Amino acid sequence: MSELVLDELWSKTIEELINKTSRPTVKTWFEEVKPVGFFDGVLRLSVPNKMVKVWLEQKFHYLLLKTVKGFINDLKQIEYVISEEKIKTIKTTRFSKSFSLYKKISLFETNPATNLNPRYRFDNFVVGSNNELAFAAAQGAVNDSEAKINPLFIYGGVGLGKTHLLQAVGNAIIKRHKNLKKVKYITSEQFTTELVNSFRNHSIEDFKAKFRDLDFLILDDVQFLSGKTKSQEELFHTFNILYDASKQIIFSSDRPPSMIPDIEQRLRSRFEGGLVVDITPPDYETRLAILKIKCQERNYFLDERIISLIAEKITRNIRELEGALNLVIFAMKSKNLETLTEERINELLKDYLKQTYKKITPKKLIKVVCDFYNIKEADLFRKTRKMNVIKPRQVVMYLLRELTKMSFSSIGETLNNRDHTTIIYSYEKISKEINTNVEFSEEIKLLRTKLAEE
Ligand code: ADP
Ligand code: MG
């Protein structure tokens, strides 16, 4: 088929698509799509990026096939190829951008109205093949387009950057709209807790109003809603109201919607109704780039050799990558060393890996914290309000939550039947303190390292 015929075919297809969907939809998804060949019944379309490719495959494939078949009878298949030029420019600009736009992190605090922490941004998120689709979709959610991806569902294992990406969307929206849009980031666990509290305080109407009034709802870790019928029901209604009003909704989960147990079918189908994208563990190059950006954020210089050793050995996830980096930096700082031998680094990383595979139990955690603060374990469980016990107790609550992922209520049970609201209060108090007090944050880092060493 000649180029001319192909172009003509394509403009007819576009017209037809506008009739069948809408102009904004076609503008959003097809503006940069071009036919590049027709051979053996296969029409080849060039698309600007992976996100458009996946979106067309998931949402428009059948409609496109039908439409084009109306013009070419012997059409068998449509293929989408990402334009080569685009791939190159995106890769290079993204990387240089993430480094040059880097701002020094210091005392970042979570905004209580939005729950957003300004530390999580697009410009300090390293893009690799493991997350580029999720990254592109998250960026897409920030742009106002009439045909947006809604909802966006991002899933992947622990420590792979879901929360970072979700929060980056929220922060970008706030920046772009100067607080004119109502944005809320919330974990599914917090959502559930707030809902339960609102029942208890007879303030369910306030709860509903608060969520139904948002422009952007960002809900993290929805796998937590498994088996929580009331929360699911409330989310379902909130979702429908926001969705019908064209408000953006973004979810994350540690697994795809189909694999979350005990979720009502109607909610699952909402999760699946937009774009579902995954994040996988980063490859070696991405791990290197992440380590470099984390060193910059800490204002700490590590030589290339050390960075590549860490990137080679720590492969499972980025949280572990950061943990290993902290450990190496800590080992150097505490001994006032400029560098470490390869042997020493290998030893450190080997130990680190061994430890992270060992599960941290509540018992062990309590022992380490008590040893660290030099208090008796029995005092921790007593209902004493002595200053020297209150702080370690709150640290225990915080670390249990962070490192074992126990629920607030079971942490309460473990610590002599304390109410879960006490645990949440302590957790928040410690989180805040970490963000505002550099010394204290070093203390917690050290404790984490100790726990890993135990
Ligand atoms: P998840 O929510 O998937 O468990 P997080 O978003 O909490 O993971 O990420 C864990 C840590 O790794 C965070 O400190 C985050 O900033 C960092 N991180 C994850 N992915 C990236 C990335 N692509 N670039 C830079 N940092 C990342
Ligand atoms: Mg997370």
CSV table of C-alpha atoms and ligand atoms in Angstrom, one decimal:
chain,number,residue,atom,x,y,z
A,1,MET,CA,0.0,0.0,0.0
A,2,SER,CA,1.5,3.4,-0.9
A,3,GLU,CA,2.1,6.0,1.7
A,4,LEU,CA,-0.6,8.2,0.2
A,5,VAL,CA,-3.3,5.5,0.4
A,6,LEU,CA,-2.2,4.7,3.9
A,7,ASP,CA,-2.5,8.3,5.0
A,8,GLU,CA,-5.9,8.6,3.5
A,9,LEU,CA,-7.0,5.4,5.1
A,10,TRP,CA,-5.8,6.7,8.4
A,11,SER,CA,-7.7,10.0,8.2
A,12,LYS,CA,-10.9,8.1,7.4
A,13,THR,CA,-10.2,5.9,10.4
A,14,ILE,CA,-9.7,8.9,12.6
A,15,GLU,CA,-13.0,10.5,11.4
A,16,GLU,CA,-14.8,7.3,12.1
A,17,LEU,CA,-13.2,7.0,15.6
A,18,ILE,CA,-14.4,10.5,16.4
A,19,ASN,CA,-17.9,9.5,15.5
A,20,LYS,CA,-17.7,6.4,17.6
A,21,THR,CA,-16.1,7.9,20.6
A,22,SER,CA,-15.4,11.6,21.0
A,23,ARG,CA,-13.0,14.2,19.7
A,24,PRO,CA,-11.1,14.7,23.0
A,25,THR,CA,-10.7,11.0,23.3
A,26,VAL,CA,-9.2,10.7,19.8
A,27,LYS,CA,-7.1,13.8,20.3
A,28,THR,CA,-5.6,12.4,23.5
A,29,TRP,CA,-4.8,8.9,22.3
A,30,PHE,CA,-4.4,9.2,18.5
A,31,GLU,CA,-2.8,12.6,18.0
A,32,GLU,CA,0.7,11.1,17.7
A,33,VAL,CA,-0.3,7.7,16.2
A,34,LYS,CA,0.7,7.2,12.6
A,35,PRO,CA,0.4,4.3,10.1
A,36,VAL,CA,3.8,3.1,9.0
A,37,GLY,CA,3.0,0.1,6.9
A,38,PHE,CA,0.6,-2.5,5.7
A,39,PHE,CA,1.9,-5.9,4.9
A,40,ASP,CA,0.4,-9.3,4.7
A,41,GLY,CA,-2.8,-8.1,6.3
A,42,VAL,CA,-1.0,-6.5,9.2
A,43,LEU,CA,-1.4,-2.8,9.7
A,44,ARG,CA,1.5,-1.3,11.6
A,45,LEU,CA,1.0,1.8,13.7
A,46,SER,CA,3.7,3.9,15.2
A,47,VAL,CA,2.8,5.1,18.7
A,48,PRO,CA,4.7,7.8,20.8
A,49,ASN,CA,5.3,5.7,24.0
A,50,LYS,CA,4.6,2.5,25.9
A,51,MET,CA,1.7,4.0,27.8
A,52,VAL,CA,-0.2,4.8,24.6
A,53,LYS,CA,0.7,1.4,23.2
A,54,VAL,CA,-0.7,-0.4,26.2
A,55,TRP,CA,-3.8,1.8,26.4
A,56,LEU,CA,-4.6,1.2,22.7
A,57,GLU,CA,-4.1,-2.5,23.2
A,58,GLN,CA,-6.2,-2.7,26.3
A,59,LYS,CA,-9.0,-0.3,25.4
A,60,PHE,CA,-9.1,0.4,21.6
A,61,HIS,CA,-7.9,-2.6,19.9
A,62,TYR,CA,-11.2,-4.2,19.0
A,63,LEU,CA,-12.8,-0.9,17.9
A,64,LEU,CA,-9.7,0.0,15.8
A,65,LEU,CA,-9.8,-3.4,14.1
A,66,LYS,CA,-13.4,-3.1,13.3
A,67,THR,CA,-13.1,0.4,12.0
A,68,VAL,CA,-10.1,-0.3,9.8
A,69,LYS,CA,-11.7,-3.5,8.5
A,70,GLY,CA,-14.5,-1.3,7.3
A,71,PHE,CA,-12.0,0.2,4.8
A,72,ILE,CA,-9.7,-2.8,4.2
A,73,ASN,CA,-11.3,-6.1,3.9
A,74,ASP,CA,-8.2,-8.3,4.2
A,75,LEU,CA,-7.0,-6.7,7.4
A,76,LYS,CA,-6.0,-9.4,9.8
A,77,GLN,CA,-4.2,-7.7,12.6
A,78,ILE,CA,-3.0,-4.4,13.9
A,79,GLU,CA,0.5,-3.9,15.5
A,80,TYR,CA,1.7,-1.1,17.6
A,81,VAL,CA,5.3,-0.1,17.6
A,82,ILE,CA,6.9,2.6,19.7
A,83,SER,CA,8.5,5.2,17.7
A,84,GLU,CA,12.3,4.8,17.9
A,85,GLU,CA,13.2,8.5,18.0
A,86,LYS,CA,10.9,8.9,21.0
A,87,ILE,CA,12.5,6.1,23.0
A,88,LYS,CA,16.0,7.7,22.7
A,89,THR,CA,15.0,11.2,23.7
A,90,ILE,CA,12.8,10.2,26.6
A,91,LYS,CA,15.5,8.0,28.1
A,92,THR,CA,18.2,10.7,28.0
A,93,THR,CA,16.1,13.6,29.1
A,94,ARG,CA,14.6,11.7,31.9
A,95,PHE,CA,17.8,10.8,33.4
A,96,SER,CA,19.5,14.1,33.1
A,97,LYS,CA,16.4,15.8,34.4
A,98,SER,CA,16.1,13.6,37.4
A,99,PHE,CA,19.7,14.6,38.4
A,100,SER,CA,19.7,18.3,37.5
A,101,LEU,CA,16.4,19.1,39.1
A,102,TYR,CA,17.5,17.4,42.2
A,103,LYS,CA,16.8,19.5,45.3
A,104,LYS,CA,18.6,18.8,48.6
A,105,ILE,CA,16.3,17.0,50.9
A,106,SER,CA,16.4,18.2,54.4
A,107,LEU,CA,13.5,18.4,56.8
A,108,PHE,CA,10.5,17.2,54.7
A,109,GLU,CA,7.3,17.1,56.6
A,110,THR,CA,4.1,15.5,55.6
A,111,ASN,CA,1.3,17.9,54.9
A,112,PRO,CA,-1.6,16.9,57.3
A,113,ALA,CA,-4.3,18.0,54.9
A,114,THR,CA,-3.1,16.0,51.9
A,115,ASN,CA,-0.9,13.4,53.7
A,116,LEU,CA,1.7,14.2,51.0
A,117,ASN,CA,5.4,14.3,51.7
A,118,PRO,CA,7.3,16.6,49.4
A,119,ARG,CA,10.2,14.2,49.4
A,120,TYR,CA,8.5,12.1,46.9
A,121,ARG,CA,8.7,13.7,43.5
A,122,PHE,CA,8.9,12.8,39.8
A,123,ASP,CA,12.3,14.4,39.5
A,124,ASN,CA,13.9,12.1,42.1
A,125,PHE,CA,12.2,9.0,40.7
A,126,VAL,CA,14.5,7.0,38.5
A,127,VAL,CA,12.9,5.6,35.4
A,128,GLY,CA,13.9,2.2,34.1
A,129,SER,CA,12.3,-0.4,32.0
A,130,ASN,CA,10.8,-1.9,35.2
A,131,ASN,CA,8.6,1.2,35.9
A,132,GLU,CA,8.5,3.3,32.8
A,133,LEU,CA,4.9,2.5,32.0
A,134,ALA,CA,3.7,3.2,35.6
A,135,PHE,CA,5.8,6.4,35.5
A,136,ALA,CA,4.2,7.6,32.2
A,137,ALA,CA,0.7,6.7,33.4
A,138,ALA,CA,1.3,8.6,36.7
A,139,GLN,CA,2.5,11.6,34.8
A,140,GLY,CA,-0.5,11.4,32.6
A,141,ALA,CA,-2.7,11.6,35.6
A,142,VAL,CA,-1.4,15.0,36.3
A,143,ASN,CA,-2.2,16.5,33.0
A,144,ASP,CA,-5.7,17.8,32.4
A,145,SER,CA,-7.0,15.9,29.5
A,146,GLU,CA,-10.6,15.2,28.9
A,147,ALA,CA,-10.0,11.6,28.2
A,148,LYS,CA,-7.9,10.6,31.1
A,149,ILE,CA,-6.9,7.2,32.4
A,150,ASN,CA,-9.3,6.7,35.3
A,151,PRO,CA,-8.8,4.9,37.5
A,152,LEU,CA,-5.1,4.2,37.4
A,153,PHE,CA,-4.1,1.0,39.2
A,154,ILE,CA,-0.4,0.5,39.9
A,155,TYR,CA,0.7,-2.8,41.5
A,156,GLY,CA,4.0,-4.4,42.4
A,157,GLY,CA,5.9,-6.0,45.3
A,158,VAL,CA,7.1,-4.3,48.4
A,159,GLY,CA,9.7,-1.5,48.2
A,160,LEU,CA,9.5,-1.0,44.4
A,161,GLY,CA,8.3,2.6,44.4
A,162,LYS,CA,4.5,2.5,44.4
A,163,THR,CA,4.1,5.0,47.3
A,164,HIS,CA,6.8,7.2,45.8
A,165,LEU,CA,5.0,7.4,42.5
A,166,LEU,CA,1.6,7.9,44.0
A,167,GLN,CA,2.8,10.7,46.2
A,168,ALA,CA,4.7,12.2,43.3
A,169,VAL,CA,1.4,12.5,41.4
A,170,GLY,CA,-0.2,14.3,44.4
A,171,ASN,CA,2.7,16.7,44.8
A,172,ALA,CA,2.8,17.5,41.1
A,173,ILE,CA,-0.9,18.3,41.1
A,174,ILE,CA,-0.5,20.6,44.1
A,175,LYS,CA,2.4,22.3,42.4
A,176,ARG,CA,0.6,22.7,39.2
A,177,HIS,CA,-2.8,23.9,40.5
A,178,LYS,CA,-1.4,25.9,43.4
A,179,ASN,CA,-3.7,24.3,46.0
A,180,LEU,CA,-6.8,24.9,43.9
A,181,LYS,CA,-7.4,21.2,43.5
A,182,LYS,CA,-8.3,19.1,46.5
A,183,VAL,CA,-5.9,16.2,46.7
A,184,LYS,CA,-5.8,13.4,49.3
A,185,TYR,CA,-3.3,10.6,49.6
A,186,ILE,CA,-4.3,8.0,52.1
A,187,THR,CA,-3.3,4.4,52.8
A,188,SER,CA,-6.1,1.9,52.8
A,189,GLU,CA,-5.4,1.1,56.4
A,190,GLN,CA,-5.9,4.8,57.4
A,191,PHE,CA,-9.0,4.9,55.3
A,192,THR,CA,-10.4,2.0,57.2
A,193,THR,CA,-9.4,3.4,60.6
A,194,GLU,CA,-10.9,6.8,59.8
A,195,LEU,CA,-14.1,5.1,58.7
A,196,VAL,CA,-14.3,3.0,61.9
A,197,ASN,CA,-13.7,6.1,64.0
A,198,SER,CA,-16.4,8.0,62.2
A,199,PHE,CA,-18.9,5.3,63.0
A,200,ARG,CA,-17.8,5.5,66.6
A,201,ASN,CA,-18.0,9.3,66.8
A,202,HIS,CA,-21.2,9.5,64.8
A,203,SER,CA,-19.4,11.6,62.2
A,204,ILE,CA,-19.9,9.3,59.2
A,205,GLU,CA,-21.4,12.2,57.2
A,206,ASP,CA,-18.3,14.2,57.6
A,207,PHE,CA,-16.2,11.3,56.6
A,208,LYS,CA,-18.3,10.8,53.4
A,209,ALA,CA,-18.2,14.5,52.6
A,210,LYS,CA,-14.5,14.7,53.0
A,211,PHE,CA,-13.8,12.0,50.4
A,212,ARG,CA,-16.6,12.7,48.0
A,213,ASP,CA,-15.5,16.3,47.7
A,214,LEU,CA,-12.0,15.5,46.4
A,215,ASP,CA,-10.6,16.3,42.9
A,216,PHE,CA,-7.9,13.6,43.3
A,217,LEU,CA,-8.2,10.5,45.5
A,218,ILE,CA,-5.0,8.5,45.9
A,219,LEU,CA,-5.5,5.3,47.8
A,220,ASP,CA,-2.4,3.3,48.6
A,221,ASP,CA,-2.2,-0.5,49.3
A,222,VAL,CA,-5.8,-1.5,48.5
A,223,GLN,CA,-4.9,-5.1,49.1
A,224,PHE,CA,-5.5,-4.2,52.8
A,225,LEU,CA,-9.2,-3.8,52.1
A,226,SER,CA,-9.4,-7.6,51.7
A,227,GLY,CA,-12.2,-8.8,53.9
A,228,LYS,CA,-13.1,-5.3,55.2
A,229,THR,CA,-16.7,-5.2,53.9
A,230,LYS,CA,-17.7,-1.8,55.3
A,231,SER,CA,-14.6,-0.1,53.9
A,232,GLN,CA,-15.2,-1.7,50.6
A,233,GLU,CA,-18.7,-0.5,50.5
A,234,GLU,CA,-17.8,3.0,51.4
A,235,LEU,CA,-15.0,3.1,48.8
A,236,PHE,CA,-17.3,1.7,46.2
A,237,HIS,CA,-19.8,4.6,46.7
A,238,THR,CA,-17.1,7.2,47.0
A,239,PHE,CA,-15.5,5.8,43.8
A,240,ASN,CA,-18.8,6.1,41.8
A,241,ILE,CA,-19.4,9.7,42.9
A,242,LEU,CA,-15.9,10.8,42.1
A,243,TYR,CA,-15.8,8.9,38.9
A,244,ASP,CA,-19.1,10.2,37.6
A,245,ALA,CA,-17.8,13.7,38.3
A,246,SER,CA,-14.7,13.0,36.3
A,247,LYS,CA,-12.4,13.2,39.3
A,248,GLN,CA,-9.1,11.3,39.1
A,249,ILE,CA,-8.7,8.2,41.3
A,250,ILE,CA,-5.4,6.3,41.7
A,251,PHE,CA,-4.9,3.0,43.5
A,252,SER,CA,-1.9,0.9,44.4
A,253,SER,CA,-1.7,-2.6,45.6
A,254,ASP,CA,0.9,-5.3,46.1
A,255,ARG,CA,-0.8,-7.5,43.5
A,256,PRO,CA,-3.2,-7.1,40.6
A,257,PRO,CA,-6.9,-6.7,41.3
A,258,SER,CA,-7.7,-10.2,40.3
A,259,MET,CA,-5.5,-11.6,43.0
A,260,ILE,CA,-6.8,-9.6,46.0
A,261,PRO,CA,-8.9,-12.1,48.1
A,262,ASP,CA,-12.2,-11.2,49.7
A,263,ILE,CA,-12.9,-8.2,47.5
A,264,GLU,CA,-16.5,-7.6,46.3
A,265,GLN,CA,-16.7,-8.2,42.6
A,266,ARG,CA,-18.2,-4.8,41.9
A,267,LEU,CA,-15.2,-3.1,43.5
A,268,ARG,CA,-12.8,-5.3,41.7
A,269,SER,CA,-14.3,-4.4,38.4
A,270,ARG,CA,-13.9,-0.7,39.3
A,271,PHE,CA,-10.2,-1.4,40.0
A,272,GLU,CA,-9.9,-3.0,36.6
A,273,GLY,CA,-11.9,-0.4,34.8
A,274,GLY,CA,-9.1,1.9,33.8
A,275,LEU,CA,-5.4,1.1,33.2
A,276,VAL,CA,-3.7,-1.6,35.3
A,277,VAL,CA,0.1,-1.4,35.2
A,278,ASP,CA,2.8,-3.1,37.2
A,279,ILE,CA,6.2,-2.2,38.6
A,280,THR,CA,8.8,-4.9,38.7
A,281,PRO,CA,12.2,-5.1,40.4
A,282,PRO,CA,14.8,-2.8,38.8
A,283,ASP,CA,17.6,-4.0,36.5
A,284,TYR,CA,21.3,-3.3,37.3
A,285,GLU,CA,21.5,0.0,35.5
A,286,THR,CA,18.4,1.3,37.2
A,287,ARG,CA,19.8,0.2,40.5
A,288,LEU,CA,23.0,2.1,39.9
A,289,ALA,CA,21.1,5.3,38.9
A,290,ILE,CA,18.9,5.0,42.1
A,291,LEU,CA,22.0,4.6,44.3
A,292,LYS,CA,23.5,7.7,42.8
A,293,ILE,CA,20.5,9.8,43.3
A,294,LYS,CA,20.2,8.6,46.9
A,295,CYS,CA,23.8,9.5,47.6
A,296,GLN,CA,23.2,13.0,46.2
A,297,GLU,CA,20.2,13.3,48.4
A,298,ARG,CA,22.3,12.5,51.4
A,299,ASN,CA,25.0,14.7,50.2
A,300,TYR,CA,27.4,11.9,50.4
A,301,PHE,CA,30.0,10.9,47.9
A,302,LEU,CA,30.6,7.2,47.3
A,303,ASP,CA,33.0,6.0,44.7
A,304,GLU,CA,31.7,4.2,41.6
A,305,ARG,CA,33.3,0.9,42.7
A,306,ILE,CA,31.3,0.8,45.9
A,307,ILE,CA,28.1,1.8,44.2
A,308,SER,CA,28.4,-0.9,41.6
A,309,LEU,CA,29.1,-3.5,44.2
A,310,ILE,CA,25.9,-2.6,46.1
A,311,ALA,CA,23.9,-2.6,42.8
A,312,GLU,CA,25.3,-6.0,41.9
A,313,LYS,CA,24.5,-7.6,45.2
A,314,ILE,CA,21.2,-6.1,46.2
A,315,THR,CA,18.6,-7.0,43.7
A,316,ARG,CA,15.2,-7.6,45.2
A,317,ASN,CA,13.9,-4.1,45.8
A,318,ILE,CA,14.7,-0.5,46.3
A,319,ARG,CA,14.0,-0.3,50.0
A,320,GLU,CA,16.7,-2.9,50.5
A,321,LEU,CA,19.0,-1.1,48.2
A,322,GLU,CA,18.6,2.0,50.3
A,323,GLY,CA,19.1,0.0,53.5
A,324,ALA,CA,22.3,-1.5,52.1
A,325,LEU,CA,23.5,2.0,51.1
A,326,ASN,CA,22.8,3.3,54.6
A,327,LEU,CA,24.7,0.5,56.1
A,328,VAL,CA,27.8,1.1,54.0
A,329,ILE,CA,27.6,4.9,54.6
A,330,PHE,CA,27.2,4.2,58.3
A,331,ALA,CA,30.2,1.8,58.4
A,332,MET,CA,32.3,4.5,56.7
A,333,LYS,CA,31.1,7.4,58.8
A,334,SER,CA,31.4,5.6,62.1
A,335,LYS,CA,35.0,4.6,61.5
A,336,ASN,CA,35.8,7.9,59.8
A,337,LEU,CA,36.9,6.1,56.6
A,338,GLU,CA,37.2,7.5,53.2
A,339,THR,CA,36.5,4.3,51.5
A,340,LEU,CA,36.2,0.5,52.3
A,341,THR,CA,37.9,-2.5,50.8
A,342,GLU,CA,36.0,-4.6,48.4
A,343,GLU,CA,36.3,-7.4,50.9
A,344,ARG,CA,34.7,-5.4,53.7
A,345,ILE,CA,31.8,-4.3,51.5
A,346,ASN,CA,31.1,-7.8,50.4
A,347,GLU,CA,31.1,-8.9,54.0
A,348,LEU,CA,28.7,-6.1,55.0
A,349,LEU,CA,26.3,-6.8,52.1
A,350,LYS,CA,26.4,-10.6,52.7
A,351,ASP,CA,25.4,-10.0,56.3
A,352,TYR,CA,22.8,-7.5,55.3
A,353,LEU,CA,21.2,-10.0,52.9
A,354,LYS,CA,21.3,-12.7,55.4
A,355,GLN,CA,19.5,-10.5,58.0
A,356,THR,CA,16.9,-9.1,55.7
A,357,TYR,CA,15.9,-12.6,54.8
A,358,LYS,CA,15.5,-13.4,58.5
A,359,LYS,CA,12.1,-12.2,59.7
A,360,ILE,CA,12.1,-9.6,62.4
A,361,THR,CA,9.8,-10.8,65.2
A,362,PRO,CA,8.1,-8.5,67.7
A,363,LYS,CA,10.0,-10.2,70.5
A,364,LYS,CA,13.4,-9.5,68.9
A,365,LEU,CA,12.4,-5.9,68.1
A,366,ILE,CA,11.4,-5.2,71.6
A,367,LYS,CA,14.6,-6.6,73.0
A,368,VAL,CA,16.8,-4.5,70.6
A,369,VAL,CA,14.9,-1.3,71.4
A,370,CYS,CA,15.0,-1.9,75.2
A,371,ASP,CA,18.8,-2.7,75.0
A,372,PHE,CA,19.3,0.4,72.9
A,373,TYR,CA,17.5,2.7,75.4
A,374,ASN,CA,18.7,0.7,78.3
A,375,ILE,CA,15.3,0.0,79.9
A,376,LYS,CA,13.8,-3.2,81.3
A,377,GLU,CA,11.5,-5.0,78.9
A,378,ALA,CA,8.9,-5.4,81.7
A,379,ASP,CA,8.7,-1.6,82.1
A,380,LEU,CA,7.7,-1.3,78.4
A,381,PHE,CA,4.5,-3.3,79.1
A,382,ARG,CA,3.7,-1.6,82.4
A,383,LYS,CA,1.3,1.3,82.3
A,384,THR,CA,3.9,3.7,83.6
A,385,ARG,CA,4.2,7.2,82.2
A,386,LYS,CA,7.9,7.6,83.1
A,387,MET,CA,9.5,9.8,80.5
A,388,ASN,CA,12.4,7.4,79.9
A,389,VAL,CA,10.0,4.6,79.1
A,390,ILE,CA,7.4,6.5,77.0
A,391,LYS,CA,9.8,7.3,74.2
A,392,PRO,CA,11.2,3.8,73.7
A,393,ARG,CA,7.7,2.4,73.9
A,394,GLN,CA,6.6,4.8,71.1
A,395,VAL,CA,9.6,3.8,69.1
A,396,VAL,CA,8.7,0.1,69.5
A,397,MET,CA,5.2,0.9,68.3
A,398,TYR,CA,6.6,2.8,65.3
A,399,LEU,CA,9.2,0.1,64.4
A,400,LEU,CA,6.7,-2.8,64.8
A,401,ARG,CA,4.5,-1.0,62.3
A,402,GLU,CA,7.3,-0.2,59.9
A,403,LEU,CA,9.2,-3.5,60.0
A,404,THR,CA,6.7,-6.2,60.7
A,405,LYS,CA,3.7,-4.6,59.0
A,406,MET,CA,1.5,-5.7,61.9
A,407,SER,CA,-1.8,-3.9,62.1
A,408,PHE,CA,-2.2,-1.1,64.6
A,409,SER,CA,-4.6,-3.2,66.6
A,410,SER,CA,-2.4,-6.2,66.9
A,411,ILE,CA,0.5,-4.0,67.9
A,412,GLY,CA,-1.8,-2.7,70.7
A,413,GLU,CA,-2.6,-6.3,71.7
A,414,THR,CA,1.1,-7.2,71.8
A,415,LEU,CA,1.8,-4.2,74.1
A,416,ASN,CA,-0.4,-5.2,76.9
A,417,ASN,CA,-3.8,-4.4,75.3
A,418,ARG,CA,-3.3,-0.8,74.4
A,419,ASP,CA,-6.0,0.8,72.2
A,420,HIS,CA,-5.1,1.0,68.5
A,421,THR,CA,-5.7,4.8,68.6
A,422,THR,CA,-2.8,5.1,71.1
A,423,ILE,CA,-0.6,3.2,68.6
A,424,ILE,CA,-1.6,5.4,65.7
A,425,TYR,CA,-0.9,8.5,67.8
A,426,SER,CA,2.5,7.2,68.7
A,427,TYR,CA,3.3,6.1,65.2
A,428,GLU,CA,2.4,9.6,63.9
A,429,LYS,CA,4.3,11.3,66.6
A,430,ILE,CA,7.5,9.3,65.9
A,431,SER,CA,7.1,9.8,62.1
A,432,LYS,CA,6.9,13.5,62.6
A,433,GLU,CA,9.8,13.6,64.9
A,434,ILE,CA,11.9,11.7,62.3
A,435,ASN,CA,11.1,14.3,59.7
A,436,THR,CA,11.9,17.3,61.9
A,437,ASN,CA,14.8,16.2,64.1
A,438,VAL,CA,17.9,15.1,62.3
A,439,GLU,CA,19.5,13.6,65.4
A,440,PHE,CA,16.5,11.5,66.2
A,441,SER,CA,16.2,10.3,62.6
A,442,GLU,CA,19.9,9.1,62.8
A,443,GLU,CA,18.9,7.3,66.0
A,444,ILE,CA,16.1,5.5,64.3
A,445,LYS,CA,18.4,4.7,61.3
A,446,LEU,CA,20.9,3.2,63.8
A,447,LEU,CA,18.2,1.2,65.4
A,448,ARG,CA,17.1,-0.2,62.1
A,449,THR,CA,20.7,-1.1,61.3
A,450,LYS,CA,21.0,-2.8,64.7
A,451,LEU,CA,17.8,-4.8,64.0
A,452,ALA,CA,19.2,-5.9,60.7
A,453,GLU,CA,22.4,-7.0,62.4
A,454,GLU,CA,20.7,-8.9,65.2
B,1,ADP,P1,6.4,0.6,47.9
B,1,ADP,O1,5.4,1.6,48.2
B,1,ADP,O2,6.3,0.0,46.5
B,1,ADP,O3,6.6,-0.4,48.9
B,1,ADP,P2,8.2,2.9,48.2
B,1,ADP,O4,7.5,3.8,47.2
B,1,ADP,O5,7.9,3.1,49.6
B,1,ADP,O6,7.8,1.4,47.8
B,1,ADP,O7,9.7,2.9,47.9
B,1,ADP,C1,10.7,2.4,48.8
B,1,ADP,C2,11.9,3.4,48.8
B,1,ADP,O8,12.6,3.3,47.5
B,1,ADP,C3,11.5,4.8,48.9
B,1,ADP,O9,12.5,5.5,49.7
B,1,ADP,C4,11.5,5.4,47.5
B,1,ADP,O10,11.9,6.8,47.5
B,1,ADP,C5,12.6,4.5,46.9
B,1,ADP,N1,12.3,4.3,45.5
B,1,ADP,C6,11.5,3.4,44.9
B,1,ADP,N2,11.6,3.5,43.6
B,1,ADP,C7,12.4,4.5,43.3
B,1,ADP,C8,12.9,5.0,42.0
B,1,ADP,N3,12.5,4.5,40.8
B,1,ADP,N4,13.7,6.0,42.1
B,1,ADP,C9,14.2,6.5,43.3
B,1,ADP,N5,13.8,6.0,44.4
B,1,ADP,C10,12.9,5.0,44.5
B,2,MG,MG,4.0,1.7,49.8
